[in-house]
Coordinates of C-alpha atoms in Angstrom, one line a residue:
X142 CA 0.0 0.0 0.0
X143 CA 1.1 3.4 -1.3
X144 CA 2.6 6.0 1.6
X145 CA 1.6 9.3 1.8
X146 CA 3.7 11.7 4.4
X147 CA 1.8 14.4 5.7
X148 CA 3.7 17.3 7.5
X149 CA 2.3 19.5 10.5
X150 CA 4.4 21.4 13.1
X151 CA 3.7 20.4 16.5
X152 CA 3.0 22.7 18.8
X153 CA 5.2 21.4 21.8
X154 CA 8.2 19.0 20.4
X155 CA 10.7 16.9 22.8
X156 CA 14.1 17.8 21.1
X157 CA 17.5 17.7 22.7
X158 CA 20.3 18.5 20.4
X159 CA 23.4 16.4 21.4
X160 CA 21.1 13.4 20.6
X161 CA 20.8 14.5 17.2
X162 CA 24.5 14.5 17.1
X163 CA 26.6 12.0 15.7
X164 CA 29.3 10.8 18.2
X165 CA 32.3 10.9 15.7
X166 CA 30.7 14.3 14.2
X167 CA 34.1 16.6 13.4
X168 CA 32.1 19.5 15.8
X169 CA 31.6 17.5 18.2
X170 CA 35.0 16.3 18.4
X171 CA 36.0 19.7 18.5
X172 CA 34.1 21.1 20.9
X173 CA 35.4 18.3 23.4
X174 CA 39.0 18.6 22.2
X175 CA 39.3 22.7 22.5
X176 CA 38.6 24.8 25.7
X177 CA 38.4 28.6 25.5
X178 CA 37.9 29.2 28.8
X179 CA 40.6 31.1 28.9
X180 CA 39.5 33.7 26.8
X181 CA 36.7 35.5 29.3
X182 CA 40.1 36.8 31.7
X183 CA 41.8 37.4 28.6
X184 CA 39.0 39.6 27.0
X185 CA 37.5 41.1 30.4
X186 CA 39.4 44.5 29.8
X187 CA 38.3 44.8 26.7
X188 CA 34.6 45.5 27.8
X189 CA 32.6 48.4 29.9
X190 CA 31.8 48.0 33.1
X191 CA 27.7 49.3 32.0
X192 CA 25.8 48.6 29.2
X193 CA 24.5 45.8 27.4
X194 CA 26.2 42.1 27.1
X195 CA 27.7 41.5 24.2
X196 CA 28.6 38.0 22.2
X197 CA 30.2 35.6 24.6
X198 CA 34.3 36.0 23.1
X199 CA 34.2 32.1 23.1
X200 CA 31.1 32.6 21.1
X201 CA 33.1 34.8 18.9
X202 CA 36.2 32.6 18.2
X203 CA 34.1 29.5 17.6
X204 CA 31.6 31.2 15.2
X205 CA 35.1 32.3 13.6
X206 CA 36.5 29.1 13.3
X207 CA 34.0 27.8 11.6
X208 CA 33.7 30.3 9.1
X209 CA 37.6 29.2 8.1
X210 CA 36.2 25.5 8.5
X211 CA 33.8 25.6 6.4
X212 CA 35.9 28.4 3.7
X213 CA 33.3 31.1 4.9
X214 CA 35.0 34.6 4.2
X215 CA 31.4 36.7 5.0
X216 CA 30.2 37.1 8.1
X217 CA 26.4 37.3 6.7
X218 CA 26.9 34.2 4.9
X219 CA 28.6 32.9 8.0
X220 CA 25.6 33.2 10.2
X221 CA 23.1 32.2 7.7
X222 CA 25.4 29.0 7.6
X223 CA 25.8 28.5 11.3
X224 CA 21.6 28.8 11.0
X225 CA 21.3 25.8 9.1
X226 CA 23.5 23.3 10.9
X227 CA 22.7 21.1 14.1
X228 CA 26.1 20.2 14.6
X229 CA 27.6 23.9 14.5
X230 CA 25.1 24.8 16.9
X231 CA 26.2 22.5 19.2
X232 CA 29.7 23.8 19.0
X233 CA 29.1 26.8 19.8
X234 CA 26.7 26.2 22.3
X235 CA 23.0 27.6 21.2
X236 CA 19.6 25.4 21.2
X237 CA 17.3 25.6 17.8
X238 CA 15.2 28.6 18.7
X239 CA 17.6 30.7 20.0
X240 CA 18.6 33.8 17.6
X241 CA 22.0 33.7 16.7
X242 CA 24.8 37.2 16.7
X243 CA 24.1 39.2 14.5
X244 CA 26.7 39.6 11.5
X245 CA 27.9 42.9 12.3
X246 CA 28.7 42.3 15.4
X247 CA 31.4 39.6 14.3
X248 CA 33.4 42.6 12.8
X249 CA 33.0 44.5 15.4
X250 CA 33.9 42.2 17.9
X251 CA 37.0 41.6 15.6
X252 CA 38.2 45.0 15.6
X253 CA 37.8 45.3 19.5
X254 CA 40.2 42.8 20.4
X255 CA 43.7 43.0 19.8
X256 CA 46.2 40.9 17.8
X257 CA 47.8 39.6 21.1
X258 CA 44.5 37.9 21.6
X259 CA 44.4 36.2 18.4
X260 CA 48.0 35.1 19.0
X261 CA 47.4 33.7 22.4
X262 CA 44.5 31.6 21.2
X263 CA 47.1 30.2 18.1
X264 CA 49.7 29.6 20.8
X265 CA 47.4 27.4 23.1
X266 CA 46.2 25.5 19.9
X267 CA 50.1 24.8 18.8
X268 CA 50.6 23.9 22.7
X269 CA 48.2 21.1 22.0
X270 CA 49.8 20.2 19.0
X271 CA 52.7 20.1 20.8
X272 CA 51.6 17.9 23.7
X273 CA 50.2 15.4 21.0
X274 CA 53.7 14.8 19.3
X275 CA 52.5 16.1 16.6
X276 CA 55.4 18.9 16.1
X277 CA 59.2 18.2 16.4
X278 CA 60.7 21.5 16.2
X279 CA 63.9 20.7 14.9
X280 CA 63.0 21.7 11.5
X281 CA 60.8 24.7 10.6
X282 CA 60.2 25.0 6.2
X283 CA 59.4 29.2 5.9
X284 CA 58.1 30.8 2.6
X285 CA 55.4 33.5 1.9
X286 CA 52.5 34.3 -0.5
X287 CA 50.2 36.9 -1.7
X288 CA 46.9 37.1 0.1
X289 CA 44.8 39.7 -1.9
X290 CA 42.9 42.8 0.4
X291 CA 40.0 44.4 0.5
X292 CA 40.8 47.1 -1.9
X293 CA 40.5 47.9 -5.6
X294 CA 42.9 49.0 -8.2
X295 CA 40.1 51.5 -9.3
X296 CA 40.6 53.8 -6.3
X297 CA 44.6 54.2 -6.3
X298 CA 45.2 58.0 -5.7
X299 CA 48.5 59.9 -6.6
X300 CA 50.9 60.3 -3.6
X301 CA 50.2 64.0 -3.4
X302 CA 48.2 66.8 -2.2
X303 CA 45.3 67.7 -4.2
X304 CA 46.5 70.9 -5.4
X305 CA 49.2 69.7 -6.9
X306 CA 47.8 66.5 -8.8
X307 CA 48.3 67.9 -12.8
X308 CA 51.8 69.4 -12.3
X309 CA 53.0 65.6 -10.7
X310 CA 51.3 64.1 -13.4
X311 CA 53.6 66.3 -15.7
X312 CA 56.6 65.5 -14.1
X313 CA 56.5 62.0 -13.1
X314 CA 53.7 59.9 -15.2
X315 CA 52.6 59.5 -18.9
X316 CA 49.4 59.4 -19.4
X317 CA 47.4 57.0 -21.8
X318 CA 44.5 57.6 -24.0
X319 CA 43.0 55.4 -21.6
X320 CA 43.3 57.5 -18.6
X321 CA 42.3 60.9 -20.2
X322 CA 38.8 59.6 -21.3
X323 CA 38.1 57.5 -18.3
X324 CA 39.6 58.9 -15.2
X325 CA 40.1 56.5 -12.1
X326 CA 37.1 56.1 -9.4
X327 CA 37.0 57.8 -6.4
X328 CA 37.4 55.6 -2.9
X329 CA 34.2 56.7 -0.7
X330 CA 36.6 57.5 2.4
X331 CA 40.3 58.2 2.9
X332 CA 41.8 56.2 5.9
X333 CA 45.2 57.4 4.9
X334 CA 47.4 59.9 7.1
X335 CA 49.2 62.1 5.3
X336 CA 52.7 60.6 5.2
X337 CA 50.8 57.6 3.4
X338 CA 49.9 60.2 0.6
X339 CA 53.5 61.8 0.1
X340 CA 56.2 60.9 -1.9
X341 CA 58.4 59.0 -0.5
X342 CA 60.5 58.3 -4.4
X343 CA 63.9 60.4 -4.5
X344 CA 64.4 62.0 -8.0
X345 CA 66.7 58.9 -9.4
X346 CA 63.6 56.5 -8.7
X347 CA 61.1 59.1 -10.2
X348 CA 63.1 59.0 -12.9
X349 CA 62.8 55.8 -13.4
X350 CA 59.2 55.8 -13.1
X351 CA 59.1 58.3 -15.7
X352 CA 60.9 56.5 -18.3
X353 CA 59.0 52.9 -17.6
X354 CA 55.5 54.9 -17.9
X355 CA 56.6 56.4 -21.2
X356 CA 57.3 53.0 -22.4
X357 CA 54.0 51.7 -20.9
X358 CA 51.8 54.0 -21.8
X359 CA 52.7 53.7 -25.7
X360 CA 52.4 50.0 -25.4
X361 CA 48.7 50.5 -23.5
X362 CA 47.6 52.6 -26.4
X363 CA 48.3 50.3 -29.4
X364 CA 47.7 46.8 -27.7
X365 CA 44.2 44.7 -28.5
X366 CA 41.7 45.4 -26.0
X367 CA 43.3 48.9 -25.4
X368 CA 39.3 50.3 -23.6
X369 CA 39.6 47.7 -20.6
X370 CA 39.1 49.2 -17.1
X371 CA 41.7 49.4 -14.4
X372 CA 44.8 49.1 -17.5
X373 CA 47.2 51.4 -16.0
X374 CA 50.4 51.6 -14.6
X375 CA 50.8 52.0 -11.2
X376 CA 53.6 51.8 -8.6
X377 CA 53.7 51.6 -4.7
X378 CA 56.4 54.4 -5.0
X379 CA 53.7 57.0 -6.3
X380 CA 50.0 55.7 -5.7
X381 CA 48.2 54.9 -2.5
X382 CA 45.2 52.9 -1.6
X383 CA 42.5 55.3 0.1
X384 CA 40.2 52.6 1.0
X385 CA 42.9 50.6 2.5
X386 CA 46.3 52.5 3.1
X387 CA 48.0 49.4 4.2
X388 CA 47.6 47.6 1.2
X389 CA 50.3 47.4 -1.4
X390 CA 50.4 46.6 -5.2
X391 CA 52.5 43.4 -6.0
X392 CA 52.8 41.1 -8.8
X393 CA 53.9 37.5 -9.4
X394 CA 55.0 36.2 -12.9
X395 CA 51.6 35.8 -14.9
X396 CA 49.4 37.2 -12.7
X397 CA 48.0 40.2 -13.0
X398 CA 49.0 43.5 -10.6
X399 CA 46.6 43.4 -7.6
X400 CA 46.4 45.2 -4.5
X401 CA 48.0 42.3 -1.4
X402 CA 49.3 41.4 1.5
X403 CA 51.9 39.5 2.0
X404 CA 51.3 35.8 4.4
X405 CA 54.5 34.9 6.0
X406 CA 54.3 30.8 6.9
X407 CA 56.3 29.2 9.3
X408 CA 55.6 24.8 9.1
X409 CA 57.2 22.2 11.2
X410 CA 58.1 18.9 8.7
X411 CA 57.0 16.8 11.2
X412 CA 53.4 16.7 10.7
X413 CA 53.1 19.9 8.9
X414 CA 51.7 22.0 11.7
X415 CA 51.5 25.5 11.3
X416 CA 54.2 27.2 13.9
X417 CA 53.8 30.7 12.9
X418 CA 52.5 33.0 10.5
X419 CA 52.3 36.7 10.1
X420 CA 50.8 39.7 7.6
X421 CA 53.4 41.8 6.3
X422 CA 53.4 44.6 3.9
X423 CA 53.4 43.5 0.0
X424 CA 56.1 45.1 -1.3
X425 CA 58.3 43.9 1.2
X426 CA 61.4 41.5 0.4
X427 CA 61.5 38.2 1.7
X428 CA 64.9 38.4 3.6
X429 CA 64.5 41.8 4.9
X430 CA 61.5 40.4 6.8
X431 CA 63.2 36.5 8.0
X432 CA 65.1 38.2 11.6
X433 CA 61.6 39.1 12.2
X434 CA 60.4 35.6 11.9
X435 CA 63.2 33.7 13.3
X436 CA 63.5 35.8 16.7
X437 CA 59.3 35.3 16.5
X438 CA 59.2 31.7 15.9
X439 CA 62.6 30.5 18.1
X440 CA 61.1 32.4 21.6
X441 CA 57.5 30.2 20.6
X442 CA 59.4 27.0 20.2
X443 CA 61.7 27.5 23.4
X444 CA 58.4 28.4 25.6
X445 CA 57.2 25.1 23.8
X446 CA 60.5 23.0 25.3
X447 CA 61.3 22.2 21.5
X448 CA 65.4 22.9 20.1
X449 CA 64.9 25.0 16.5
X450 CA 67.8 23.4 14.2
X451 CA 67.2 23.6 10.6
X452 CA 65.9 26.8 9.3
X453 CA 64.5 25.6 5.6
X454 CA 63.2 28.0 2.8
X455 CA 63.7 29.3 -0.9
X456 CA 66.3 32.0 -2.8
X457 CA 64.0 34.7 -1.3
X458 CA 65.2 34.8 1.6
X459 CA 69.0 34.7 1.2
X460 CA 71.3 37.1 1.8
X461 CA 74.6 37.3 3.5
X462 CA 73.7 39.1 6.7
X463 CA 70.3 36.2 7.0
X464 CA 73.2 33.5 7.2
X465 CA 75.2 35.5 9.7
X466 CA 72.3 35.8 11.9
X467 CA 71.2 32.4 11.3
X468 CA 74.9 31.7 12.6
X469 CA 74.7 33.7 15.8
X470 CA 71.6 31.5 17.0
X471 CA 73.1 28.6 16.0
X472 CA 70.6 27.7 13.0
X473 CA 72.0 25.7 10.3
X474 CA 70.8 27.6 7.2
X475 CA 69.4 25.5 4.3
X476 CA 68.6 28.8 1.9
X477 CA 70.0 28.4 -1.9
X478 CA 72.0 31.3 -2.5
X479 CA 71.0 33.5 -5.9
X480 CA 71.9 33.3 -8.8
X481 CA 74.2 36.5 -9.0
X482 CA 76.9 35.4 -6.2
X483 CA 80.2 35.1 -6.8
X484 CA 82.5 34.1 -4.4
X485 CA 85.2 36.2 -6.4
X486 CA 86.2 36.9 -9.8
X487 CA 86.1 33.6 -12.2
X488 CA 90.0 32.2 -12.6
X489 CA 90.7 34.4 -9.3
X490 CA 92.0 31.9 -5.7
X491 CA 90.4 33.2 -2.1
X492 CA 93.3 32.5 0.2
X493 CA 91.6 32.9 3.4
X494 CA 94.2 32.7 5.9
X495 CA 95.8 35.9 4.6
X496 CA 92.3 37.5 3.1
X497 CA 93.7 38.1 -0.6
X498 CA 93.2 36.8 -3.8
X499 CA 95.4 35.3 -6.4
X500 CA 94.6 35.7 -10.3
X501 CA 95.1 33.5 -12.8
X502 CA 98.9 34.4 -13.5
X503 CA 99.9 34.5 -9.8
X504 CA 99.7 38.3 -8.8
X505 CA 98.2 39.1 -5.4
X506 CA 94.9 41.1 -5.1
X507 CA 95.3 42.5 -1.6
X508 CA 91.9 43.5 0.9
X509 CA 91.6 47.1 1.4
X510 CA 88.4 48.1 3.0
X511 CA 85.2 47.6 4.1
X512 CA 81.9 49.5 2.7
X513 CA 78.2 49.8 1.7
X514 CA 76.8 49.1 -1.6
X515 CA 74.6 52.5 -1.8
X516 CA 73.0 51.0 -4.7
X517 CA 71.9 47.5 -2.3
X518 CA 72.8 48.6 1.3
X519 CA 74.9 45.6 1.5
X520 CA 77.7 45.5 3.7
X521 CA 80.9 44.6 1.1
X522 CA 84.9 44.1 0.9
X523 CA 87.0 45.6 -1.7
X524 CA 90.0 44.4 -3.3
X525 CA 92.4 45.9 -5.3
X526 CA 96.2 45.8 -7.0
X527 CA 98.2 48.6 -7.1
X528 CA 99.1 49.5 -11.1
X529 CA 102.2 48.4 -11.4
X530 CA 101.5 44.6 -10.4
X531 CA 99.1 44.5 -13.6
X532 CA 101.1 46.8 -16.1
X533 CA 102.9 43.9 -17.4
X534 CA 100.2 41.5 -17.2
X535 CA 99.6 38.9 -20.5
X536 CA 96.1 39.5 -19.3
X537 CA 96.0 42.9 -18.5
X538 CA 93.5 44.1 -21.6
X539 CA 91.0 40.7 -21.3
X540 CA 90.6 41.3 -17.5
X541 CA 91.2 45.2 -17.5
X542 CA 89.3 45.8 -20.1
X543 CA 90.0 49.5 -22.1
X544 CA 90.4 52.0 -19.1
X545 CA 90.8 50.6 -15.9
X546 CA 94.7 50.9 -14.7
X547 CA 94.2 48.7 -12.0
X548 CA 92.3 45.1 -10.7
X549 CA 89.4 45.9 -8.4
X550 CA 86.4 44.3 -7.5
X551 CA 84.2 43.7 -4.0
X552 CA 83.3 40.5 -2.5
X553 CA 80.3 40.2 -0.2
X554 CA 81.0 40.7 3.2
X555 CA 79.4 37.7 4.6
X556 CA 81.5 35.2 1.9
X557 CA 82.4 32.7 4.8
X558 CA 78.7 32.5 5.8
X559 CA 77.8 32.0 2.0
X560 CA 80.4 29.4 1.7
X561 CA 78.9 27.2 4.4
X562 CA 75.4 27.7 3.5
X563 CA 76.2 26.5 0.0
X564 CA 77.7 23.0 0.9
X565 CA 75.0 22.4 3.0
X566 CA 72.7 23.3 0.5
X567 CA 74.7 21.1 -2.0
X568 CA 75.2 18.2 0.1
X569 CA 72.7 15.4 0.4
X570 CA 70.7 16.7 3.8
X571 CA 70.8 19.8 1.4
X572 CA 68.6 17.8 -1.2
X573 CA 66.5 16.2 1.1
X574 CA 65.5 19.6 3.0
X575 CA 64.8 20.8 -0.4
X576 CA 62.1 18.3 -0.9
X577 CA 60.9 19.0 2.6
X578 CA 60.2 22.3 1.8
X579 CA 58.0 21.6 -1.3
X580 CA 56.1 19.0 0.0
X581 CA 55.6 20.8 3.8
X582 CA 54.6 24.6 3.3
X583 CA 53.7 25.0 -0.3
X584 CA 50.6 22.4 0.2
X585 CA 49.7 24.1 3.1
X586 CA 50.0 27.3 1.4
X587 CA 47.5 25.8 -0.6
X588 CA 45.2 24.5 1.4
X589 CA 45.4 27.5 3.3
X590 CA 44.1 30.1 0.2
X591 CA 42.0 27.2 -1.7
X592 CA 39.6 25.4 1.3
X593 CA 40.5 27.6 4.5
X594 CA 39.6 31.1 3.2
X595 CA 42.9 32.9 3.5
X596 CA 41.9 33.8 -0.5
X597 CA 41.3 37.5 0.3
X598 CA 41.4 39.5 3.5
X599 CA 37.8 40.7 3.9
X600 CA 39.0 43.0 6.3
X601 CA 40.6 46.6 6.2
X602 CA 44.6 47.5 7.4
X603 CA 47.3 45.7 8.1
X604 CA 46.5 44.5 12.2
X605 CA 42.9 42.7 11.0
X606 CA 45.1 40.9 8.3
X607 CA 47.4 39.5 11.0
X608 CA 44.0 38.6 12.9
X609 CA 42.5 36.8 9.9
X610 CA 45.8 34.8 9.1
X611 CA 45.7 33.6 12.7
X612 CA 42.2 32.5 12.5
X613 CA 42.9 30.7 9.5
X614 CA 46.1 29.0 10.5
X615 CA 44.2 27.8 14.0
X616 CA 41.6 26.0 12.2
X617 CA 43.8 24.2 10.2
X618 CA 46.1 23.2 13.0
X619 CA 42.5 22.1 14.8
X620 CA 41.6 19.8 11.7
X621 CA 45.6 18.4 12.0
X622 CA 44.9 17.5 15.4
X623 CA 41.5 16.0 15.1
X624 CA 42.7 13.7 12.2
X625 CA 46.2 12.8 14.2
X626 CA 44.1 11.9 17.1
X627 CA 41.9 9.7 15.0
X628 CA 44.9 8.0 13.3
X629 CA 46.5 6.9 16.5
X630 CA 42.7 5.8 17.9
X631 CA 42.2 3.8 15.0
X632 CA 45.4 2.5 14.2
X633 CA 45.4 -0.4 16.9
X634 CA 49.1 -0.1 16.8
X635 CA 49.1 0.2 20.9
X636 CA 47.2 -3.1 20.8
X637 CA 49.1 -4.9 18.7
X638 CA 52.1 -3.9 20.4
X639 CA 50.9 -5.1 24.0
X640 CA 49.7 -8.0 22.8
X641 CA 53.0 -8.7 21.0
X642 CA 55.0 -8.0 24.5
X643 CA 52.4 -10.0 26.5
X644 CA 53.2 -13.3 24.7
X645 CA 56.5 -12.9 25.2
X646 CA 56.4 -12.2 28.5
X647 CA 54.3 -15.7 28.5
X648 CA 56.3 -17.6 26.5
X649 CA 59.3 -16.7 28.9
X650 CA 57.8 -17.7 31.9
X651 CA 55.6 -20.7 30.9
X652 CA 57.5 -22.0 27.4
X653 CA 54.4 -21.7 25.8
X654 CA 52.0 -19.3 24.6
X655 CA 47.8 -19.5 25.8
X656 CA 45.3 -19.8 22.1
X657 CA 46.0 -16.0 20.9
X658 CA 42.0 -15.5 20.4
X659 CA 41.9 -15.9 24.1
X660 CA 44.4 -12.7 24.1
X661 CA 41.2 -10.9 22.9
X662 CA 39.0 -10.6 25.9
X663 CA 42.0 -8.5 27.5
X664 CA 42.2 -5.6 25.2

């Protein structure tokens, strides 16, 4: 006989929802495995004494969380989500009927609380981490990527008062046909100070400028698809984002120019757990930022009782004065060197004991001094022959060349430190960090961006992008610590292992072993 379901709400209903509630559900694991009761004396300065309550801060971090569980970047679409789902509910503790936050105060709640907060509630996830053996510390893989903000290439505005905006664009830009018939949109509000909307370019870099906008703007002009919005050039050293002042223009090879921040990622190779990460400025350089890291990450390992040995990561971050430092607290450096170093001129001998070098016919080029590369800031040593040791040189016009009377040339300061770097980078531990590297941080990089929503920063200046990269990077260490605890659960490995020692234990006091299925009943 044919079934036919009719539906009417009941008036009065008997519901509880942990029944409803799967026992291996990944909330519910998680709301047994994490306690932020630690937050409420954390967060209690943070509120007025009068008033109305506002959202429980455990409330807040949960309903966060899951927004970066579940690759949620909207806080309206968050809370519609978190509406629909029994299990989310019952993480963050509300029954069916009641009414959850409302979305704006998520961003406001956000902005209240400091960065310290957000890096206290990371720290006691990695602790946990920590506790589990999931993290061995020894070896931390570093790299960074481009995390785009809340800002639009439309609204860039000239690094100058208004009043002066035609006789700049005289003197430093070219303008296409593009820009003269449809000028750039206006941000609706400046956050900016006024040293962000200066020039900061001296007249050598202007210059510069000048000359690659010529270029450009001829190029814009004639190319297909000439009419397309947003197509001009632009340059941190001269533009500004009003909407978001701490955003910066960066580029990557085949992508197109966008307005980022930059994600600095520390990863233990152990179990590739998140140990650090950190929002920097875009147009920052990778190894002007790693003593920043390294003093960062090396104090959270230490309170942690791990030992920091390897420091892994790409050409980015090399340069002679990262090796030295590495050096000084005693990291081994595994950073390939680039491509421009030299350890001296080609042909030419370093004799270190005596800090000189010997060309290819036997002539001493003495040291002479130290100095700075103005062009690099770079911290060099010079070398040079005095004229007469090269005036009868064979060589003398092939190594000269048409003018110069004398050998000279500068070595990097740091050339020991290079040295040492490369052969371990060349050597086999070399290799095998290498492949550490690629298979640790760049995944996680990727996981982080593609499924954890670290794809854009839906927040404005450079302190809520540090909050939203922590956010991200706890929930993923949460879902590596869920799944390590399920491994070693379901493994059986313990089990096997005691029975293994229990039979041997009975074959050493008896000769013999009972029927193993009777082994069974005591595990």
């Amino acid at each position: 006989m044919q079934g036919k379901k009719d539906y009417q709400e009941k008036l009065f209903a008997s519901f509880q929802l942990s029944e409803r509630i799967p026992k291996d559900n990944f909330y519910r694991r998680l709301k047994g495995a994490i306690d932020l009761d630690f937050l409420y004396p954390l967060t209690k300065g943070h509120y007025g004494e009068s008033g109305q309550k506002s959202i429980d801060p455990v409330v807040f971090f949960k309903l966060c969380l899951v927004g970066y569980l579940e690759n949620i970047i909207s806080d309206r679409k968050l809370i519609d989500h978190c509406s629909m789902r029994l299990d989310i509910l019952f993480f963050i503790g509300y029954d069916i009927d009641e009414e959850l936050p409302w979305h704006s105060t998520i961003s406001r709640t956000r902005q209240l609380f400091p960065e310290a907060v957000f890096e206290e509630v990371f720290t006691k996830v990695l602790a946990m981490c920590v506790e589990k053996g999931m993290v061995g510390g020894h070896t931390q893989a570093i790299d960074s990527a481009p995390v785009k903000a809340n800002a639009s290439m439309d609204t860039l505005e000239l690094k100058v008062p208004q009043e002066d905006l035609d006789a700049h664009l005289r003197k430093v830009r070219a303008l296409s046909s593009i820009d003269k018939e449809e000028p750039h949109r206006k941000s609706k509000g400046d956050r900016s100070d006024r040293g962000q909307r200066s020039v900061t370019a001296n007249d050598r870099e202007l210059s510069a400028i000048k000359g690659r906008n010529k270029k450009w703007a001829k190029d814009q002009d004639q190319r297909p698809g000439a009419g397309n919005k947003g197509s001009k050039y632009t340059s941190n050293k001269t533009h500004y984002s009003p909407t978001d002042p701490d955003a910066r223009i960066s580029v990557k090879p085949g992508k197109a120019r966008k307005l980022n921040y930059l994600s600095q990622l520390s990863v233990d190779t152990a179990h590739h757990v998140i140990t650090d990460i950190r929002a920097y400025h875009a147009d920052g350089k990778d190894n002007q930022q790693l003593p920043d890291i390294v003093d960062r990450l090396k104090k959270r390992l230490w309170k942690q009782g791990l030992v920091w040995e390897n420091c892994v990561a790409d050409t980015g971050y090399s340069s002679g004065e990262n090796y030295a430092m590495l050096e000084q607290r005693n990291l081994k450096s595994f950073i390939p060197p680039h491509g421009t170093y030299k350890g001296g001129p080609t042909g030419f001998e370093y004799i270190e004991t005596a800090d000189h070098y010997v060309c290819p016919q036997g002539k001493v080029i003495p040291f002479t001094k130290v100095f700075n590369d103005y062009r690099t800031g770079t911290k060099k040593k010079e070398y040079r022959a005095r004229k007469h040791v090269c005036i009868d040189c064979p060589l003398r016009s092939a190594c000269l060349g048409k003018s110069a009377q004398e050998k000279k040339f500068s070595v990097t300061y740091y050339r020991e430190e290079y040295e040492r770097n490369i052969a371990r980078v060349e050597s086999p531990q070399g290799r095998y960090m290498k492949g550490k590297r690629q298979s640790t941080v760049e995944p996680v990089f990727g996981t982080l961006t593609q499924f954890m929503g670290l794809r854009k920063i839906n927040t404005i200046g450079l302190a809520q992008a540090n909050k939203v990269m922590h956010l991200s990077a706890i929930a993923y260490n949460l879902k590596k610590y869920l799944k390590f605890e399920g491994k070693r659960v379901n493994s059986g490995a313990g089990k096997l292992a005691l029975a293994a020692l229990v039979k041997s234990i009975l074959r050493l006091l008896f000769g013999s072993c009972p029927n193993p299925r009777k082994l069974h009943y005591y595990f």
